[in-house]
Every structure is written in C-alpha cells, then in structure tokens.
mmCIF file of C-alpha atoms in Angstrom:
data_model
loop_
_atom_site.group_PDB
_atom_site.id
_atom_site.type_symbol
_atom_site.label_atom_id
_atom_site.label_comp_id
_atom_site.label_asym_id
_atom_site.label_seq_id
_atom_site.Cartn_x
_atom_site.Cartn_y
_atom_site.Cartn_z
ATOM 1 C CA UNK A 1 -0.250 0.016 -0.030
ATOM 2 C CA UNK A 2 1.074 3.713 -0.960
ATOM 3 C CA UNK A 3 0.340 7.136 -0.098
ATOM 4 C CA UNK A 4 -0.640 8.670 -3.434
ATOM 5 C CA UNK A 5 -1.456 12.416 -3.919
ATOM 6 C CA UNK A 6 -3.126 13.656 -6.884
ATOM 7 C CA UNK A 7 -3.191 17.332 -8.273
ATOM 8 C CA UNK A 8 -5.999 18.357 -10.681
ATOM 9 C CA UNK A 9 -9.536 18.980 -11.457
ATOM 10 C CA UNK A 10 -12.608 17.907 -9.546
ATOM 11 C CA UNK A 11 -15.946 17.890 -11.616
ATOM 12 C CA UNK A 12 -19.510 16.820 -11.485
ATOM 13 C CA UNK A 13 -20.305 14.829 -14.718
ATOM 14 C CA UNK A 14 -23.608 15.002 -15.884
ATOM 15 C CA UNK A 15 -23.774 11.802 -17.805
ATOM 16 C CA UNK A 16 -27.046 11.723 -20.279
ATOM 17 C CA UNK A 17 -27.353 7.938 -21.982
ATOM 18 C CA UNK A 18 -28.459 8.175 -25.616
ATOM 19 C CA UNK A 19 -29.394 5.525 -28.441
ATOM 20 C CA UNK A 20 -27.594 6.723 -30.770
ATOM 21 C CA UNK A 21 -24.934 10.350 -30.910
ATOM 22 C CA UNK A 22 -27.575 12.931 -32.103
ATOM 23 C CA UNK A 23 -27.199 14.913 -34.976
ATOM 24 C CA UNK A 24 -26.651 18.450 -34.743
ATOM 25 C CA UNK A 25 -29.983 20.842 -34.830
ATOM 26 C CA UNK A 26 -31.859 17.508 -33.297
ATOM 27 C CA UNK A 27 -33.757 16.827 -30.453
ATOM 28 C CA UNK A 28 -33.439 13.517 -28.436
ATOM 29 C CA UNK A 29 -34.810 12.196 -25.423
ATOM 30 C CA UNK A 30 -32.189 10.432 -23.113
ATOM 31 C CA UNK A 31 -32.772 7.221 -21.651
ATOM 32 C CA UNK A 32 -30.600 7.520 -18.627
ATOM 33 C CA UNK A 33 -29.203 10.479 -16.534
ATOM 34 C CA UNK A 34 -26.464 10.035 -13.879
ATOM 35 C CA UNK A 35 -24.581 12.696 -11.753
ATOM 36 C CA UNK A 36 -21.324 11.348 -10.902
ATOM 37 C CA UNK A 37 -17.974 12.609 -9.811
ATOM 38 C CA UNK A 38 -15.641 13.268 -12.363
ATOM 39 C CA UNK A 39 -12.061 15.166 -13.297
ATOM 40 C CA UNK A 40 -9.204 12.996 -14.392
ATOM 41 C CA UNK A 41 -7.146 13.031 -11.024
ATOM 42 C CA UNK A 42 -10.529 12.398 -8.951
ATOM 43 C CA UNK A 43 -10.928 9.318 -11.286
ATOM 44 C CA UNK A 44 -7.106 8.262 -10.889
ATOM 45 C CA UNK A 45 -7.679 8.291 -7.038
ATOM 46 C CA UNK A 46 -10.594 6.682 -7.334
ATOM 47 C CA UNK A 47 -9.328 3.809 -8.931
ATOM 48 C CA UNK A 48 -6.112 3.434 -6.928
ATOM 49 C CA UNK A 49 -7.999 3.692 -3.595
ATOM 50 C CA UNK A 50 -9.744 0.539 -4.746
ATOM 51 C CA UNK A 51 -6.336 -1.087 -5.389
ATOM 52 C CA UNK A 52 -5.664 -0.579 -1.754
ATOM 53 C CA UNK A 53 -3.698 2.690 -1.983
ATOM 54 C CA UNK A 54 -4.334 5.508 0.631
ATOM 55 C CA UNK A 55 -4.965 8.250 -1.557
ATOM 56 C CA UNK A 56 -5.628 12.169 -1.249
ATOM 57 C CA UNK A 57 -6.631 15.059 -3.794
ATOM 58 C CA UNK A 58 -5.286 18.514 -4.046
ATOM 59 C CA UNK A 59 -7.933 20.349 -5.878
ATOM 60 C CA UNK A 60 -10.399 22.759 -5.647
ATOM 61 C CA UNK A 61 -13.872 23.302 -5.006
ATOM 62 C CA UNK A 62 -16.723 25.985 -4.612
ATOM 63 C CA UNK A 63 -19.382 26.204 -1.965
ATOM 64 C CA UNK A 64 -22.452 25.556 -3.824
ATOM 65 C CA UNK A 65 -24.581 22.506 -3.807
ATOM 66 C CA UNK A 66 -22.609 20.640 -6.283
ATOM 67 C CA UNK A 67 -19.451 21.185 -4.338
ATOM 68 C CA UNK A 68 -21.124 19.502 -1.753
ATOM 69 C CA UNK A 69 -22.040 16.449 -3.503
ATOM 70 C CA UNK A 70 -18.591 16.161 -4.940
ATOM 71 C CA UNK A 71 -17.008 16.390 -1.547
ATOM 72 C CA UNK A 72 -19.594 13.920 0.168
ATOM 73 C CA UNK A 73 -18.443 11.609 -3.322
ATOM 74 C CA UNK A 74 -14.783 11.617 -2.066
ATOM 75 C CA UNK A 75 -15.580 10.875 1.276
ATOM 76 C CA UNK A 76 -17.653 8.115 0.597
ATOM 77 C CA UNK A 77 -14.855 6.135 -1.496
ATOM 78 C CA UNK A 78 -12.351 6.969 1.192
ATOM 79 C CA UNK A 79 -10.085 9.917 -0.534
ATOM 80 C CA UNK A 80 -8.813 12.366 1.634
ATOM 81 C CA UNK A 81 -9.843 16.070 1.089
ATOM 82 C CA UNK A 82 -7.879 17.657 3.254
ATOM 83 C CA UNK A 83 -5.774 19.651 0.481
ATOM 84 C CA UNK A 84 -8.666 21.187 -1.106
ATOM 85 C CA UNK A 85 -8.809 24.539 -1.927
ATOM 86 C CA UNK A 86 -11.925 26.232 -1.203
ATOM 87 C CA UNK A 87 -12.969 29.629 -3.240
ATOM 88 C CA UNK A 88 -16.610 31.530 -2.040
ATOM 89 C CA UNK A 89 -16.865 32.918 -6.158
ATOM 90 C CA UNK A 90 -17.323 30.724 -8.958
ATOM 91 C CA UNK A 91 -19.359 27.037 -9.362
ATOM 92 C CA UNK A 92 -18.473 24.058 -9.604
ATOM 93 C CA UNK A 93 -17.223 22.849 -12.849
ATOM 94 C CA UNK A 94 -19.476 20.497 -14.944
ATOM 95 C CA UNK A 95 -18.937 17.931 -17.770
ATOM 96 C CA UNK A 96 -22.091 17.259 -19.709
ATOM 97 C CA UNK A 97 -21.335 13.703 -21.157
ATOM 98 C CA UNK A 98 -23.388 12.024 -24.053
ATOM 99 C CA UNK A 99 -23.155 8.391 -23.886
ATOM 100 C CA UNK A 100 -24.029 6.429 -26.813
ATOM 101 C CA UNK A 101 -25.409 3.119 -25.852
ATOM 102 C CA UNK A 102 -24.571 1.760 -29.427
ATOM 103 C CA UNK A 103 -20.722 1.447 -29.075
ATOM 104 C CA UNK A 104 -20.098 3.118 -25.092
ATOM 105 C CA UNK A 105 -18.319 6.304 -26.877
ATOM 106 C CA UNK A 106 -18.383 9.629 -25.056
ATOM 107 C CA UNK A 107 -18.896 13.017 -26.097
ATOM 108 C CA UNK A 108 -17.930 16.114 -23.539
ATOM 109 C CA UNK A 109 -18.722 19.343 -23.311
ATOM 110 C CA UNK A 110 -16.908 20.867 -20.186
ATOM 111 C CA UNK A 111 -18.006 24.333 -18.361
ATOM 112 C CA UNK A 112 -15.747 25.966 -15.721
ATOM 113 C CA UNK A 113 -15.536 29.206 -14.292
ATOM 114 C CA UNK A 114 -13.768 28.657 -10.802
ATOM 115 C CA UNK A 115 -10.038 29.141 -10.439
ATOM 116 C CA UNK A 116 -7.625 25.962 -10.133
ATOM 117 C CA UNK A 117 -4.860 25.115 -7.456
ATOM 118 C CA UNK A 118 -3.033 28.612 -6.197
ATOM 119 C CA UNK A 119 0.777 27.274 -6.025
ATOM 120 C CA UNK A 120 0.721 29.058 -2.565
ATOM 121 C CA UNK A 121 -2.045 26.523 -1.281
ATOM 122 C CA UNK A 122 0.189 23.555 -2.838
ATOM 123 C CA UNK A 123 3.363 24.840 -1.058
ATOM 124 C CA UNK A 124 1.927 24.155 2.468
ATOM 125 C CA UNK A 125 0.984 20.669 1.769
ATOM 126 C CA UNK A 126 4.048 18.156 3.730
ATOM 127 C CA UNK A 127 4.532 16.346 0.428
ATOM 128 C CA UNK A 128 7.316 14.045 1.684
ATOM 129 C CA UNK A 129 4.710 12.002 3.512
ATOM 130 C CA UNK A 130 3.551 10.936 -0.026
ATOM 131 C CA UNK A 131 5.122 8.031 -1.950
ATOM 132 C CA UNK A 132 3.669 9.064 -5.272
ATOM 133 C CA UNK A 133 2.635 12.374 -6.801
ATOM 134 C CA UNK A 134 0.511 12.212 -9.501
ATOM 135 C CA UNK A 135 -0.398 15.631 -11.611
ATOM 136 C CA UNK A 136 -2.685 16.738 -14.307
ATOM 137 C CA UNK A 137 -0.745 18.374 -17.002
ATOM 138 C CA UNK A 138 -2.837 21.888 -16.783
ATOM 139 C CA UNK A 139 -2.658 24.908 -14.943
ATOM 140 C CA UNK A 140 1.006 25.624 -16.044
ATOM 141 C CA UNK A 141 1.751 28.814 -14.406
ATOM 142 C CA UNK A 142 1.444 27.190 -10.542
ATOM 143 C CA UNK A 143 2.468 23.803 -12.022
ATOM 144 C CA UNK A 144 5.961 25.113 -12.627
ATOM 145 C CA UNK A 145 6.294 25.934 -9.026
ATOM 146 C CA UNK A 146 4.831 22.663 -7.931
ATOM 147 C CA UNK A 147 7.055 20.310 -9.918
ATOM 148 C CA UNK A 148 9.828 22.370 -8.616
ATOM 149 C CA UNK A 149 9.153 21.904 -5.287
ATOM 150 C CA UNK A 150 8.492 18.365 -5.658
ATOM 151 C CA UNK A 151 11.578 17.467 -7.326
ATOM 152 C CA UNK A 152 13.540 19.701 -4.717
ATOM 153 C CA UNK A 153 11.727 17.977 -1.301
ATOM 154 C CA UNK A 154 11.287 14.528 -2.539
ATOM 155 C CA UNK A 155 14.436 12.260 -2.194
ATOM 156 C CA UNK A 156 13.105 8.810 -3.962
ATOM 157 C CA UNK A 157 9.361 9.322 -4.857
ATOM 158 C CA UNK A 158 7.977 8.920 -8.280
ATOM 159 C CA UNK A 159 6.502 12.108 -9.983
ATOM 160 C CA UNK A 160 3.873 11.160 -12.720
ATOM 161 C CA UNK A 161 1.854 13.488 -15.383
ATOM 162 C CA UNK A 162 -0.906 13.385 -17.572
ATOM 163 C CA UNK A 163 -0.727 15.220 -20.880
ATOM 164 C CA UNK A 164 -4.145 15.426 -22.300
ATOM 165 C CA UNK A 165 -3.955 18.810 -24.325
ATOM 166 C CA UNK A 166 -1.047 21.020 -25.226
ATOM 167 C CA UNK A 167 -0.815 24.131 -23.553
ATOM 168 C CA UNK A 168 1.731 27.051 -23.517
ATOM 169 C CA UNK A 169 4.772 25.854 -21.543
ATOM 170 C CA UNK A 170 3.762 22.541 -20.330
ATOM 171 C CA UNK A 171 6.224 20.597 -22.314
ATOM 172 C CA UNK A 172 9.256 22.877 -20.684
ATOM 173 C CA UNK A 173 8.505 21.435 -17.463
ATOM 174 C CA UNK A 174 8.851 17.898 -18.367
ATOM 175 C CA UNK A 175 12.246 17.474 -17.344
ATOM 176 C CA UNK A 176 10.820 17.269 -13.887
ATOM 177 C CA UNK A 177 8.918 14.304 -13.732
ATOM 178 C CA UNK A 178 9.783 10.636 -14.129
ATOM 179 C CA UNK A 179 6.609 8.878 -15.858
ATOM 180 C CA UNK A 180 4.322 10.686 -18.457
ATOM 181 C CA UNK A 181 1.249 9.265 -19.129
ATOM 182 C CA UNK A 182 -0.527 10.770 -22.956
ATOM 183 C CA UNK A 183 -2.572 9.453 -25.505
ATOM 184 C CA UNK A 184 -3.946 10.057 -28.901
ATOM 185 C CA UNK A 185 -5.671 12.986 -28.349
ATOM 186 C CA UNK A 186 -2.541 14.776 -27.779
ATOM 187 C CA UNK A 187 -0.657 13.308 -30.774
ATOM 188 C CA UNK A 188 -3.276 14.275 -32.860
ATOM 189 C CA UNK A 189 -3.349 18.161 -31.336
ATOM 190 C CA UNK A 190 0.552 17.983 -31.809
ATOM 191 C CA UNK A 191 -0.178 16.833 -35.630
ATOM 192 C CA UNK A 192 1.261 13.523 -34.837
ATOM 193 C CA UNK A 193 -0.996 10.493 -36.300
ATOM 194 C CA UNK A 194 1.138 7.655 -34.307
ATOM 195 C CA UNK A 195 2.231 6.625 -31.081
ATOM 196 C CA UNK A 196 5.786 6.079 -31.852
ATOM 197 C CA UNK A 197 6.224 9.708 -33.250
ATOM 198 C CA UNK A 198 4.909 10.978 -30.148
ATOM 199 C CA UNK A 199 6.775 8.944 -28.285
ATOM 200 C CA UNK A 200 9.933 10.070 -29.753
ATOM 201 C CA UNK A 201 8.305 13.689 -29.474
ATOM 202 C CA UNK A 202 8.732 13.724 -25.756
ATOM 203 C CA UNK A 203 11.921 11.776 -25.076
ATOM 204 C CA UNK A 204 13.702 14.673 -26.708
ATOM 205 C CA UNK A 205 11.821 16.781 -24.036
ATOM 206 C CA UNK A 206 11.960 14.744 -21.381
ATOM 207 C CA UNK A 207 14.744 12.148 -21.705
ATOM 208 C CA UNK A 208 14.946 10.979 -18.016
ATOM 209 C CA UNK A 209 10.886 10.129 -18.319
ATOM 210 C CA UNK A 210 9.553 6.726 -18.912
ATOM 211 C CA UNK A 211 7.054 7.616 -21.710
ATOM 212 C CA UNK A 212 3.157 5.527 -21.935
ATOM 213 C CA UNK A 213 0.905 6.496 -24.381
ATOM 214 C CA UNK A 214 -2.614 5.046 -24.358
ATOM 215 C CA UNK A 215 -4.017 4.509 -27.867
ATOM 216 C CA UNK A 216 -7.523 3.726 -27.243
ATOM 217 C CA UNK A 217 -8.806 0.322 -28.392
ATOM 218 C CA UNK A 218 -5.553 -0.317 -30.197
ATOM 219 C CA UNK A 219 -3.542 -0.617 -26.871
ATOM 220 C CA UNK A 220 -0.677 0.972 -25.648
ATOM 221 C CA UNK A 221 2.974 2.198 -26.607
ATOM 222 C CA UNK A 222 5.366 2.673 -24.210
ATOM 223 C CA UNK A 223 9.156 3.544 -23.694
ATOM 224 C CA UNK A 224 11.744 3.685 -20.603
ATOM 225 C CA UNK A 225 14.347 6.145 -20.976
ATOM 226 C CA UNK A 226 16.737 5.802 -23.484
ATOM 227 C CA UNK A 227 14.530 2.774 -25.522
ATOM 228 C CA UNK A 228 12.811 2.518 -28.546
ATOM 229 C CA UNK A 229 8.680 2.324 -28.211
ATOM 230 C CA UNK A 230 6.891 -0.892 -27.488
ATOM 231 C CA UNK A 231 3.530 -2.124 -28.007
ATOM 232 C CA UNK A 232 1.268 -3.420 -25.761
ATOM 233 C CA UNK A 233 -1.976 -4.637 -27.480
ATOM 234 C CA UNK A 234 -5.340 -4.727 -25.557
ATOM 235 C CA UNK A 235 -8.188 -7.323 -26.128
ATOM 236 C CA UNK A 236 -10.578 -6.024 -28.176
ATOM 237 C CA UNK A 237 -14.588 -5.697 -26.845
ATOM 238 C CA UNK A 238 -17.238 -6.316 -29.112
ATOM 239 C CA UNK A 239 -19.426 -3.769 -27.715
ATOM 240 C CA UNK A 240 -18.265 -1.771 -24.968
ATOM 241 C CA UNK A 241 -20.790 -0.631 -22.197
ATOM 242 C CA UNK A 242 -19.333 2.686 -21.031
ATOM 243 C CA UNK A 243 -15.650 4.150 -22.124
ATOM 244 C CA UNK A 244 -15.807 7.148 -19.822
ATOM 245 C CA UNK A 245 -13.154 6.783 -17.495
ATOM 246 C CA UNK A 246 -11.243 4.165 -19.382
ATOM 247 C CA UNK A 247 -8.083 6.220 -20.000
ATOM 248 C CA UNK A 248 -8.167 7.360 -16.346
ATOM 249 C CA UNK A 249 -8.385 3.732 -14.942
ATOM 250 C CA UNK A 250 -5.321 2.849 -17.135
ATOM 251 C CA UNK A 251 -3.430 5.304 -15.712
ATOM 252 C CA UNK A 252 -4.312 4.295 -12.178
ATOM 253 C CA UNK A 253 -3.529 0.545 -12.881
ATOM 254 C CA UNK A 254 -0.317 1.200 -14.383
ATOM 255 C CA UNK A 255 0.859 3.327 -11.552
ATOM 256 C CA UNK A 256 -0.161 0.628 -8.943
ATOM 257 C CA UNK A 257 1.776 -2.125 -10.892
ATOM 258 C CA UNK A 258 4.839 0.413 -10.954
ATOM 259 C CA UNK A 259 4.676 0.759 -6.898
ATOM 260 C CA UNK A 260 4.543 -2.844 -6.720
ATOM 261 C CA UNK A 261 7.830 -3.132 -8.817
ATOM 262 C CA UNK A 262 6.256 -4.763 -11.701
ATOM 263 C CA UNK A 263 8.423 -3.949 -15.197
ATOM 264 C CA UNK A 264 7.013 -1.085 -16.984
ATOM 265 C CA UNK A 265 5.704 -3.749 -19.524
ATOM 266 C CA UNK A 266 3.780 -5.725 -16.797
ATOM 267 C CA UNK A 267 2.485 -2.207 -15.722
ATOM 268 C CA UNK A 268 1.126 -1.381 -19.381
ATOM 269 C CA UNK A 269 -0.277 -4.837 -19.341
ATOM 270 C CA UNK A 270 -2.114 -4.428 -16.159
ATOM 271 C CA UNK A 271 -3.295 -0.765 -16.997
ATOM 272 C CA UNK A 272 -4.685 -2.593 -20.181
ATOM 273 C CA UNK A 273 -6.567 -5.192 -18.509
ATOM 274 C CA UNK A 274 -8.105 -3.116 -15.982
ATOM 275 C CA UNK A 275 -8.927 -0.494 -18.537
ATOM 276 C CA UNK A 276 -10.831 -3.100 -20.286
ATOM 277 C CA UNK A 277 -12.348 -4.374 -17.235
ATOM 278 C CA UNK A 278 -14.172 -0.739 -16.925
ATOM 279 C CA UNK A 279 -15.292 -0.521 -20.090
ATOM 280 C CA UNK A 280 -17.758 -3.541 -19.318
ATOM 281 C CA UNK A 281 -19.643 -1.603 -16.746
ATOM 282 C CA UNK A 282 -21.127 1.729 -15.871
ATOM 283 C CA UNK A 283 -19.258 4.090 -13.502
ATOM 284 C CA UNK A 284 -15.877 3.338 -11.795
ATOM 285 C CA UNK A 285 -17.134 1.922 -8.547
ATOM 286 C CA UNK A 286 -16.668 -2.177 -7.796
ATOM 287 C CA UNK A 287 -14.020 -2.314 -10.583
ATOM 288 C CA UNK A 288 -12.164 -5.673 -8.797
ATOM 289 C CA UNK A 289 -15.689 -7.358 -8.356
ATOM 290 C CA UNK A 290 -16.576 -9.990 -10.902
ATOM 291 C CA UNK A 291 -18.866 -8.978 -13.697
ATOM 292 C CA UNK A 292 -22.108 -10.025 -13.588
ATOM 293 C CA UNK A 293 -23.879 -11.176 -16.597
ATOM 294 C CA UNK A 294 -27.316 -9.564 -16.720
ATOM 295 C CA UNK A 295 -30.203 -11.413 -18.309
ATOM 296 C CA UNK A 296 -32.897 -9.232 -20.271
ATOM 297 C CA UNK A 297 -36.531 -9.533 -18.534
ATOM 298 C CA UNK A 298 -37.859 -9.119 -22.126
ATOM 299 C CA UNK A 299 -37.654 -7.927 -25.985
ATOM 300 C CA UNK A 300 -38.524 -5.056 -27.783
ATOM 301 C CA UNK A 301 -40.694 -7.109 -30.611
ATOM 302 C CA UNK A 302 -43.028 -8.617 -27.779
ATOM 303 C CA UNK A 303 -44.082 -5.161 -26.478
ATOM 304 C CA UNK A 304 -47.289 -3.589 -28.047
ATOM 305 C CA UNK A 305 -49.547 -0.660 -27.412
ATOM 306 C CA UNK A 306 -52.443 -2.410 -27.091
ATOM 307 C CA UNK A 307 -51.418 -4.921 -24.265
ATOM 308 C CA UNK A 308 -49.440 -4.474 -21.033
ATOM 309 C CA UNK A 309 -46.683 -6.976 -20.557
ATOM 310 C CA UNK A 310 -45.733 -7.673 -16.753
ATOM 311 C CA UNK A 311 -42.312 -9.406 -16.202
ATOM 312 C CA UNK A 312 -40.268 -10.507 -12.957
ATOM 313 C CA UNK A 313 -37.714 -7.929 -12.654
ATOM 314 C CA UNK A 314 -34.629 -9.476 -10.505
ATOM 315 C CA UNK A 315 -33.459 -6.789 -7.850
ATOM 316 C CA UNK A 316 -36.606 -4.750 -7.658
ATOM 317 C CA UNK A 317 -39.774 -4.713 -5.493
ATOM 318 C CA UNK A 318 -42.145 -5.686 -7.729
ATOM 319 C CA UNK A 319 -42.565 -6.963 -11.397
ATOM 320 C CA UNK A 320 -42.845 -4.173 -14.020
ATOM 321 C CA UNK A 321 -45.133 -3.354 -16.630
ATOM 322 C CA UNK A 322 -43.818 -2.742 -20.147
ATOM 323 C CA UNK A 323 -45.775 -1.187 -22.860
ATOM 324 C CA UNK A 324 -45.359 0.569 -25.792
ATOM 325 C CA UNK A 325 -46.098 4.281 -26.018
ATOM 326 C CA UNK A 326 -45.390 6.064 -29.484
ATOM 327 C CA UNK A 327 -41.906 4.634 -30.003
ATOM 328 C CA UNK A 328 -40.710 4.316 -26.504
ATOM 329 C CA UNK A 329 -40.987 1.360 -24.051
ATOM 330 C CA UNK A 330 -42.625 2.508 -20.796
ATOM 331 C CA UNK A 331 -41.934 0.773 -17.688
ATOM 332 C CA UNK A 332 -43.578 1.171 -13.954
ATOM 333 C CA UNK A 333 -43.044 -0.856 -11.202
ATOM 334 C CA UNK A 334 -46.343 -3.571 -10.902
ATOM 335 C CA UNK A 335 -47.801 -1.510 -7.900
ATOM 336 C CA UNK A 336 -50.995 0.425 -7.391
ATOM 337 C CA UNK A 337 -50.299 3.630 -5.255
ATOM 338 C CA UNK A 338 -53.726 3.127 -3.852
ATOM 339 C CA UNK A 339 -53.355 0.210 -1.687
ATOM 340 C CA UNK A 340 -50.064 -1.197 -3.093
ATOM 341 C CA UNK A 341 -51.056 -4.185 -5.075
ATOM 342 C CA UNK A 342 -50.258 -5.331 -8.234
ATOM 343 C CA UNK A 343 -52.129 -3.575 -11.306
ATOM 344 C CA UNK A 344 -53.324 -7.096 -12.423
ATOM 345 C CA UNK A 345 -54.464 -8.441 -8.806
ATOM 346 C CA UNK A 346 -58.118 -9.383 -9.994
ATOM 347 C CA UNK A 347 -57.254 -9.688 -13.708
ATOM 348 C CA UNK A 348 -55.176 -8.289 -16.694
ATOM 349 C CA UNK A 349 -54.594 -4.576 -17.107
ATOM 350 C CA UNK A 350 -56.814 -3.109 -19.261
ATOM 351 C CA UNK A 351 -55.516 -0.676 -21.949
ATOM 352 C CA UNK A 352 -57.501 2.119 -23.393
ATOM 353 C CA UNK A 353 -55.899 3.295 -26.618
ATOM 354 C CA UNK A 354 -57.765 5.990 -27.414
ATOM 355 C CA UNK A 355 -57.432 7.711 -23.784
ATOM 356 C CA UNK A 356 -53.878 5.927 -23.714
ATOM 357 C CA UNK A 357 -54.246 4.727 -20.139
ATOM 358 C CA UNK A 358 -53.922 1.583 -18.317
ATOM 359 C CA UNK A 359 -56.073 0.423 -15.742
ATOM 360 C CA UNK A 360 -55.633 -1.377 -12.188
ATOM 361 C CA UNK A 361 -58.024 -4.214 -11.935
ATOM 362 C CA UNK A 362 -58.613 -3.627 -8.113
ATOM 363 C CA UNK A 363 -60.351 -0.457 -8.009
ATOM 364 C CA UNK A 364 -60.411 1.265 -11.381
ATOM 365 C CA UNK A 365 -57.736 3.595 -11.062
ATOM 366 C CA UNK A 366 -56.527 5.087 -14.874
ATOM 367 C CA UNK A 367 -52.900 5.588 -15.257
ATOM 368 C CA UNK A 368 -51.549 7.634 -18.027
ATOM 369 C CA UNK A 369 -49.209 5.368 -20.311
ATOM 370 C CA UNK A 370 -47.004 8.345 -21.041
ATOM 371 C CA UNK A 371 -45.923 9.091 -17.335
ATOM 372 C CA UNK A 372 -47.877 6.956 -15.176
ATOM 373 C CA UNK A 373 -49.979 9.629 -13.802
ATOM 374 C CA UNK A 374 -53.369 8.936 -12.206
ATOM 375 C CA UNK A 375 -56.102 10.770 -14.120
ATOM 376 C CA UNK A 376 -59.225 9.116 -12.876
ATOM 377 C CA UNK A 377 -60.036 6.952 -9.538
ATOM 378 C CA UNK A 378 -59.300 6.628 -5.795
ATOM 379 C CA UNK A 379 -55.745 7.601 -6.312
ATOM 380 C CA UNK A 380 -55.718 10.644 -8.875
ATOM 381 C CA UNK A 381 -52.657 12.645 -9.464
ATOM 382 C CA UNK A 382 -50.574 9.970 -7.376
ATOM 383 C CA UNK A 383 -48.047 8.224 -9.811
ATOM 384 C CA UNK A 384 -46.412 4.922 -10.922
ATOM 385 C CA UNK A 385 -43.102 4.413 -10.232
ATOM 386 C CA UNK A 386 -40.981 4.560 -13.209
ATOM 387 C CA UNK A 387 -38.418 1.875 -14.164
ATOM 388 C CA UNK A 388 -35.007 3.256 -16.032
ATOM 389 C CA UNK A 389 -34.645 0.694 -19.120
ATOM 390 C CA UNK A 390 -31.402 -0.320 -21.188
ATOM 391 C CA UNK A 391 -32.538 -1.601 -24.529
ATOM 392 C CA UNK A 392 -30.035 -3.351 -27.024
ATOM 393 C CA UNK A 393 -30.127 -1.403 -29.968
ATOM 394 C CA UNK A 394 -28.652 -4.781 -32.233
ATOM 395 C CA UNK A 395 -30.790 -7.417 -30.511
ATOM 396 C CA UNK A 396 -33.828 -5.595 -28.899
ATOM 397 C CA UNK A 397 -33.345 -6.932 -25.526
ATOM 398 C CA UNK A 398 -34.660 -4.895 -22.433
ATOM 399 C CA UNK A 399 -32.454 -4.808 -19.345
ATOM 400 C CA UNK A 400 -33.352 -2.828 -15.900
ATOM 401 C CA UNK A 401 -30.801 0.098 -16.171
ATOM 402 C CA UNK A 402 -27.452 0.089 -13.671
ATOM 403 C CA UNK A 403 -27.184 2.674 -11.281
#
C-alpha cells in the first residue's frame, strides 16, 4: 500500500445515456441521467483507492450544492480531502457527457469558471509523506512551481504527469517528472498520427522519463528512458458498455503496478486489462468485483401499445409493467399507489388505446401510459413508479438500467 497525492480537477459529471449520437440541430430524449464525480485525477484516485492505496486529492471546490455532492462522493470513497482549496466565488466545474449506448463512446462538453489550485496552497502541503505524486498537465503557471518543489523536496518518490492536451509552456516542465502518461488526443493535437512519433517527440523533451501512450482500443505504446517504443495490445471488446474513465483507469492501474515493482511492460499490461474491465460496466465503482452477466427481462419485439406486459425484475421490489407508447418502451413498477397491490391483482391490466391509459384491476384507477400519472380513480394525481431501462439496439433485449 502506498500513499498517493493527486493534483488536478474535480468535476461534477452529468451523464446522459442516448440510444445514438444526436445529429446537429436535432432533439432526442435521453434514456437515463446520472450525476457522478469526475475529473481525471479524481478518477485516478478512485481507482487507486480500490487497488488498496491511501489517496488524497489536491484540487479546488466552490461552495455550491454541487461542491457538497463532490466532497461527499470523495469521502464515501475514502479519498482524503484536507488539501482541497475552497473558493467562495465561482461554481463547481461541470462536464455534460453524452454516452452512446450503441458503442459506449462518450462526447464531453465542459464548463468551468472556478480558479485552479494556487501555488501557495500546494506549497503548504507536506508532500514528503506521500509515496507518489501524480499531476494533471494543466494550470501551467502554478504547475511550474509545484513541480520544482516536488523535485526539490522528494528524495525517491516518483512524480508522474498526464498530458491530455497541449498547453503553452507545459512541455518545458517535463524534465521534472519520472513518468509521462499521454494518448491519441495529445498526439493529434500536435499533428502526429501515430504513438511512436509522439514518444520520440516527448523523449526529446524529457529523456529521463518513462513515457506511456494509451491509444484506445489499439492498446498502448511505452518506452523507458533511452529505449525505442514497444507495443502492448489490448484485447478487443465486441460492444463496450461505457468508455468514460477508461483512460483514467489505465493510468491508475499502471501506477499501481509500478508501485509494486512490476516492469514497465507488465505495468502497461495491467493498465490495459483494468481499462478493458472498466469498459464493461457503467462508472468506476466496484472495478475489482466480478462482472455480473445481466439477463434481459423482455424483448422489444414482444411489447406492443395495445397490451401491458408484466415481467419479473430481479433486484426490484415488484414486477415491471412494460408497454409501448409512441416509439418508446415505458416501464413502471407493478404496484398501484392506492393500496400497494399489483395492477393485475384481479385480472389483466386493461388498456384504453384512445385515452392511452392503463387501468388497475382492483379499484379502477386509470394511469396515463405516457408518465404513469393517475388521471381518474381513488389515487388521482398519484403516480406509478417509473423504471429506467436499457435496450440493446442490435438484439432488442430489454434490461433494467444499472445505476
């Protein structure tokens, strides 16, 4: 177990799961929305904590409700928060993430109006108590001083940095670090179209550093100081579930392996393996747990707008009512709010295709199919409990959404 300090951003992610990537000037209904802790270094630390390390974050937070949510998320994941710098003015940085459920790709729009960590704040941290320091390659004015302090006061602890996008003066600071993590986006922004060229470029600026370049599904390239680039392939996934945070997981798993004295090649292999595992689930929690194979509860080809289909739903307190409305599949817990009985307790659920309502068989409460609101009967204006679904666009299989 090592003590690791991460220096970078904290972000509130608003994740919208869409059936396909929307075209410009179009409208689409998201199938699911999740609020989650984000930011590269926060993700790194979340994974490293699961791998058994003591982690602390040096970042900034506002004083709004979103900041409270992020601090709570850090504490729930046992990431130390004592080095966070607070600002009264400004709001919590937010990323709006569209996740394409056809292939797991993510498109991110980021908004920020909060200052980044001041050099003076970082300088007060007793960095000598940490076994590894990891920086996001940003905030270059303050980063120069931070790296200088780290190089001066650390005797043996490695310093790593992530280069996500080019920033003025950033590459001039690379002589201070031991490990450089980068990737395809950084290469393309420099006009380089292959990882070997990027490694050569960075070796000219940081000959003392080991360089690890993640290239998505193609795996990763890496080079120790004074060596040529080597390639570590990644096992392909037929259909990723969620690629958001895969690169951050790769970095964390690679750092973990290096801490345990694995070779650079072995460490990159570990990074590839855990990043692949991450792409098979939503979010970053429970990455070390075995994957649970979900079973579909139904298939869209069996769901119509003229008949309610009631199916078992493992993990939920009641069965689920499925019915087609326009071009969507609506799902509600099979539980009438009037007396907490199944809608089909006495006989099947009647459907009125003209009023587009469902009728409870016990006391004739009528619920709108569109939103589950009772529009007539003993529980007027009460609502059925909606159930979030995930639908496989290739097979039509319907699953209960994972949260």
